[in-house]
Structures are given as structure tokens and as C-alpha cells.
């Protein structure tokens, strides 16, 4: 059997493509399902992300009147950081809670769905704005999920 670059390259590209798809899926927890859940920890992580969004909004406001290059650079960095942490909240709700923890057969399904959706909308609005009112709404919407996911003592 002789080496043929024409046959080999498509296989290599296909393998890289599969690895790329696999790597994107690794971020979600975990859709196998693995059976390992710590819902309270996920809510607390979202609150930590919201605290980062809050700090970003505060610092964006403080830096917004400054025109020096360093301040402008820091504004960009804080905006990017705010966007990333708000997006993490959206991903946690959609990839973890809505796909695996909120079930249609739960008696309070519509209420749960509404509250989880409120977090997504609040995170989206926090991404779009640099106003602390949106951060307050975001934190409140995440805190509204805590009764559904109490801390478990192991």
C-alpha cells in the first residue's frame, strides 16, 4: 500500500473537524448524562459570574469619562469580561439547567421554566447595557432559583 497525499489529507481534515466538534461539546455539562450533578454549586457559580458583571459595570462607569489610552484599554477589557461572564450564565441555564434539570413532568414546570428564562433575559440585557439596574435584576433572577437547588450536605 502506497502513501497517497490525496487520500490522507481528507482523513486528517475530517479528524480535526471531529476533534473540534468534540471540544465544543466538552464545555456543556455534560449531556451524556454522567449522573454527576451539583445544582447548588452551579447557581453559586452563576452568582459569582453576576458579581463579575457587577464589578465590570462599576469600573466601566468609572473609566468612561477618561480619554487616556490605558483607561480606554481597560474599558474594552471590562466590556469583554462582562460579556463573557454574562454569556457563561446563559450557557449554564441553557446547557445545564434547561436541558437536564427542568423537566416537563415537574408540577411547577411552567414556573421553573419562567424563572430560568428570566435569568437568560437578564443576562442578555446585562450584556447589552452598562447600567447597574440590569445587574441587580440579573442577580435577583439567579437568586430566585436558589429554592429549587438547595445546598446538599454530603
PDB file of N, CA and C in Angstrom, residues 62-108:
ATOM      1  N   UNK A  62     -16.727  54.082  35.955  1.00  0.00           N
ATOM      2  CA  UNK A  62     -15.644  54.915  36.489  1.00  0.00           C
ATOM      3  C   UNK A  62     -14.663  55.345  35.399  1.00  0.00           C
ATOM      4  N   UNK A  63     -14.412  54.470  34.447  1.00  0.00           N
ATOM      5  CA  UNK A  63     -13.422  54.744  33.399  1.00  0.00           C
ATOM      6  C   UNK A  63     -13.991  55.497  32.203  1.00  0.00           C
ATOM      7  N   UNK A  64     -15.306  55.550  32.089  1.00  0.00           N
ATOM      8  CA  UNK A  64     -15.927  56.053  30.860  1.00  0.00           C
ATOM      9  C   UNK A  64     -15.623  57.512  30.557  1.00  0.00           C
ATOM     10  N   UNK A  65     -15.339  58.323  31.542  1.00  0.00           N
ATOM     11  CA  UNK A  65     -15.042  59.728  31.291  1.00  0.00           C
ATOM     12  C   UNK A  65     -13.584  60.004  30.964  1.00  0.00           C
ATOM     13  N   UNK A  66     -12.757  58.986  31.083  1.00  0.00           N
ATOM     14  CA  UNK A  66     -11.320  59.179  30.862  1.00  0.00           C
ATOM     15  C   UNK A  66     -10.968  58.943  29.394  1.00  0.00           C
ATOM     16  N   UNK A  67      -9.995  59.693  28.914  1.00  0.00           N
ATOM     17  CA  UNK A  67      -9.637  59.598  27.491  1.00  0.00           C
ATOM     18  C   UNK A  67      -8.231  59.057  27.252  1.00  0.00           C
ATOM     19  N   UNK A  68      -7.480  58.778  28.315  1.00  0.00           N
ATOM     20  CA  UNK A  68      -6.126  58.263  28.107  1.00  0.00           C
ATOM     21  C   UNK A  68      -6.184  56.823  27.594  1.00  0.00           C
ATOM     22  N   UNK A  69      -5.135  56.416  26.937  1.00  0.00           N
ATOM     23  CA  UNK A  69      -5.096  55.102  26.284  1.00  0.00           C
ATOM     24  C   UNK A  69      -5.281  53.958  27.278  1.00  0.00           C
ATOM     25  N   UNK A  70      -4.658  54.056  28.443  1.00  0.00           N
ATOM     26  CA  UNK A  70      -4.770  52.983  29.429  1.00  0.00           C
ATOM     27  C   UNK A  70      -6.215  52.809  29.893  1.00  0.00           C
ATOM     28  N   UNK A  71      -6.898  53.901  30.143  1.00  0.00           N
ATOM     29  CA  UNK A  71      -8.300  53.821  30.570  1.00  0.00           C
ATOM     30  C   UNK A  71      -9.174  53.238  29.471  1.00  0.00           C
ATOM     31  N   UNK A  72      -8.948  53.661  28.242  1.00  0.00           N
ATOM     32  CA  UNK A  72      -9.713  53.128  27.113  1.00  0.00           C
ATOM     33  C   UNK A  72      -9.460  51.630  26.961  1.00  0.00           C
ATOM     34  N   UNK A  73      -8.206  51.223  27.136  1.00  0.00           N
ATOM     35  CA  UNK A  73      -7.866  49.802  27.074  1.00  0.00           C
ATOM     36  C   UNK A  73      -8.597  49.025  28.166  1.00  0.00           C
ATOM     37  N   UNK A  74      -8.618  49.575  29.367  1.00  0.00           N
ATOM     38  CA  UNK A  74      -9.292  48.899  30.475  1.00  0.00           C
ATOM     39  C   UNK A  74     -10.797  48.812  30.249  1.00  0.00           C
ATOM     40  N   UNK A  75     -11.384  49.836  29.658  1.00  0.00           N
ATOM     41  CA  UNK A  75     -12.817  49.785  29.349  1.00  0.00           C
ATOM     42  C   UNK A  75     -13.102  48.613  28.419  1.00  0.00           C
ATOM     43  N   UNK A  76     -12.305  48.493  27.373  1.00  0.00           N
ATOM     44  CA  UNK A  76     -12.506  47.389  26.422  1.00  0.00           C
ATOM     45  C   UNK A  76     -12.379  46.054  27.138  1.00  0.00           C
ATOM     46  N   UNK A  77     -11.368  45.926  27.969  1.00  0.00           N
ATOM     47  CA  UNK A  77     -11.167  44.661  28.692  1.00  0.00           C
ATOM     48  C   UNK A  77     -12.351  44.346  29.607  1.00  0.00           C
ATOM     49  N   UNK A  78     -12.879  45.347  30.299  1.00  0.00           N
ATOM     50  CA  UNK A  78     -14.010  45.117  31.196  1.00  0.00           C
ATOM     51  C   UNK A  78     -15.289  44.819  30.425  1.00  0.00           C
ATOM     52  N   UNK A  79     -15.468  45.450  29.275  1.00  0.00           N
ATOM     53  CA  UNK A  79     -16.642  45.140  28.449  1.00  0.00           C
ATOM     54  C   UNK A  79     -16.574  43.687  27.986  1.00  0.00           C
ATOM     55  N   UNK A  80     -15.416  43.262  27.508  1.00  0.00           N
ATOM     56  CA  UNK A  80     -15.254  41.874  27.057  1.00  0.00           C
ATOM     57  C   UNK A  80     -15.500  40.918  28.218  1.00  0.00           C
ATOM     58  N   UNK A  81     -14.947  41.238  29.379  1.00  0.00           N
ATOM     59  CA  UNK A  81     -15.116  40.393  30.552  1.00  0.00           C
ATOM     60  C   UNK A  81     -16.578  40.304  30.958  1.00  0.00           C
ATOM     61  N   UNK A  82     -17.274  41.429  30.934  1.00  0.00           N
ATOM     62  CA  UNK A  82     -18.707  41.466  31.271  1.00  0.00           C
ATOM     63  C   UNK A  82     -19.494  40.570  30.322  1.00  0.00           C
ATOM     64  N   UNK A  83     -19.196  40.682  29.038  1.00  0.00           N
ATOM     65  CA  UNK A  83     -19.881  39.867  28.026  1.00  0.00           C
ATOM     66  C   UNK A  83     -19.634  38.375  28.270  1.00  0.00           C
ATOM     67  N   UNK A  84     -18.389  38.015  28.551  1.00  0.00           N
ATOM     68  CA  UNK A  84     -18.049  36.602  28.753  1.00  0.00           C
ATOM     69  C   UNK A  84     -18.772  36.015  29.965  1.00  0.00           C
ATOM     70  N   UNK A  85     -18.805  36.744  31.050  1.00  0.00           N
ATOM     71  CA  UNK A  85     -19.443  36.204  32.257  1.00  0.00           C
ATOM     72  C   UNK A  85     -20.964  36.157  32.121  1.00  0.00           C
ATOM     73  N   UNK A  86     -21.547  37.124  31.451  1.00  0.00           N
ATOM     74  CA  UNK A  86     -22.989  37.060  31.190  1.00  0.00           C
ATOM     75  C   UNK A  86     -23.301  35.880  30.274  1.00  0.00           C
ATOM     76  N   UNK A  87     -22.448  35.641  29.295  1.00  0.00           N
ATOM     77  CA  UNK A  87     -22.650  34.507  28.394  1.00  0.00           C
ATOM     78  C   UNK A  87     -22.502  33.177  29.130  1.00  0.00           C
ATOM     79  N   UNK A  88     -21.587  33.107  30.100  1.00  0.00           N
ATOM     80  CA  UNK A  88     -21.451  31.891  30.905  1.00  0.00           C
ATOM     81  C   UNK A  88     -22.747  31.584  31.650  1.00  0.00           C
ATOM     82  N   UNK A  89     -23.399  32.625  32.148  1.00  0.00           N
ATOM     83  CA  UNK A  89     -24.677  32.441  32.845  1.00  0.00           C
ATOM     84  C   UNK A  89     -25.715  31.886  31.877  1.00  0.00           C
ATOM     85  N   UNK A  90     -25.799  32.466  30.697  1.00  0.00           N
ATOM     86  CA  UNK A  90     -26.748  31.988  29.682  1.00  0.00           C
ATOM     87  C   UNK A  90     -26.464  30.530  29.342  1.00  0.00           C
ATOM     88  N   UNK A  91     -25.199  30.183  29.164  1.00  0.00           N
ATOM     89  CA  UNK A  91     -24.827  28.807  28.819  1.00  0.00           C
ATOM     90  C   UNK A  91     -25.167  27.845  29.952  1.00  0.00           C
ATOM     91  N   UNK A  92     -24.946  28.252  31.186  1.00  0.00           N
ATOM     92  CA  UNK A  92     -25.262  27.376  32.319  1.00  0.00           C
ATOM     93  C   UNK A  92     -26.756  27.094  32.382  1.00  0.00           C
ATOM     94  N   UNK A  93     -27.564  28.124  32.201  1.00  0.00           N
ATOM     95  CA  UNK A  93     -29.014  27.916  32.221  1.00  0.00           C
ATOM     96  C   UNK A  93     -29.438  27.010  31.075  1.00  0.00           C
ATOM     97  N   UNK A  94     -28.997  27.320  29.870  1.00  0.00           N
ATOM     98  CA  UNK A  94     -29.484  26.558  28.710  1.00  0.00           C
ATOM     99  C   UNK A  94     -28.858  25.174  28.606  1.00  0.00           C
ATOM    100  N   UNK A  95     -27.545  25.064  28.817  1.00  0.00           N
ATOM    101  CA  UNK A  95     -26.869  23.779  28.623  1.00  0.00           C
ATOM    102  C   UNK A  95     -26.982  22.845  29.817  1.00  0.00           C
ATOM    103  N   UNK A  96     -27.146  23.375  30.999  1.00  0.00           N
ATOM    104  CA  UNK A  96     -27.205  22.532  32.192  1.00  0.00           C
ATOM    105  C   UNK A  96     -28.629  22.431  32.732  1.00  0.00           C
ATOM    106  N   UNK A  97     -29.196  23.561  33.129  1.00  0.00           N
ATOM    107  CA  UNK A  97     -30.487  23.508  33.802  1.00  0.00           C
ATOM    108  C   UNK A  97     -31.642  23.164  32.858  1.00  0.00           C
ATOM    109  N   UNK A  98     -31.778  23.890  31.767  1.00  0.00           N
ATOM    110  CA  UNK A  98     -32.938  23.651  30.902  1.00  0.00           C
ATOM    111  C   UNK A  98     -32.871  22.308  30.183  1.00  0.00           C
ATOM    112  N   UNK A  99     -31.691  21.837  29.886  1.00  0.00           N
ATOM    113  CA  UNK A  99     -31.604  20.553  29.182  1.00  0.00           C
ATOM    114  C   UNK A  99     -31.648  19.361  30.121  1.00  0.00           C
ATOM    115  N   UNK A 100     -31.249  19.546  31.398  1.00  0.00           N
ATOM    116  CA  UNK A 100     -31.110  18.378  32.257  1.00  0.00           C
ATOM    117  C   UNK A 100     -31.858  18.439  33.583  1.00  0.00           C
ATOM    118  N   UNK A 101     -32.178  19.607  34.067  1.00  0.00           N
ATOM    119  CA  UNK A 101     -32.746  19.685  35.414  1.00  0.00           C
ATOM    120  C   UNK A 101     -34.196  20.157  35.447  1.00  0.00           C
ATOM    121  N   UNK A 102     -34.622  20.922  34.472  1.00  0.00           N
ATOM    122  CA  UNK A 102     -36.019  21.374  34.413  1.00  0.00           C
ATOM    123  C   UNK A 102     -36.762  20.387  33.522  1.00  0.00           C
ATOM    124  N   UNK A 103     -37.712  19.677  34.115  1.00  0.00           N
ATOM    125  CA  UNK A 103     -38.404  18.589  33.411  1.00  0.00           C
ATOM    126  C   UNK A 103     -39.883  18.927  33.222  1.00  0.00           C
ATOM    127  N   UNK A 104     -40.396  18.563  32.067  1.00  0.00           N
ATOM    128  CA  UNK A 104     -41.796  18.856  31.735  1.00  0.00           C
ATOM    129  C   UNK A 104     -42.776  18.178  32.690  1.00  0.00           C
ATOM    130  N   UNK A 105     -42.369  17.087  33.328  1.00  0.00           N
ATOM    131  CA  UNK A 105     -43.285  16.382  34.226  1.00  0.00           C
ATOM    132  C   UNK A 105     -43.267  16.937  35.661  1.00  0.00           C
ATOM    133  N   UNK A 106     -42.488  17.990  35.915  1.00  0.00           N
ATOM    134  CA  UNK A 106     -42.495  18.613  37.235  1.00  0.00           C
ATOM    135  C   UNK A 106     -43.789  19.408  37.395  1.00  0.00           C
ATOM    136  N   UNK A 107     -44.385  19.338  38.562  1.00  0.00           N
ATOM    137  CA  UNK A 107     -45.651  20.020  38.800  1.00  0.00           C
ATOM    138  C   UNK A 107     -45.582  21.530  38.617  1.00  0.00           C
ATOM    139  N   UNK A 108     -44.430  22.098  38.898  1.00  0.00           N
ATOM    140  CA  UNK A 108     -44.255  23.549  38.764  1.00  0.00           C
ATOM    141  C   UNK A 108     -43.397  23.896  37.542  1.00  0.00           C
TER     142      UNK A 108
END
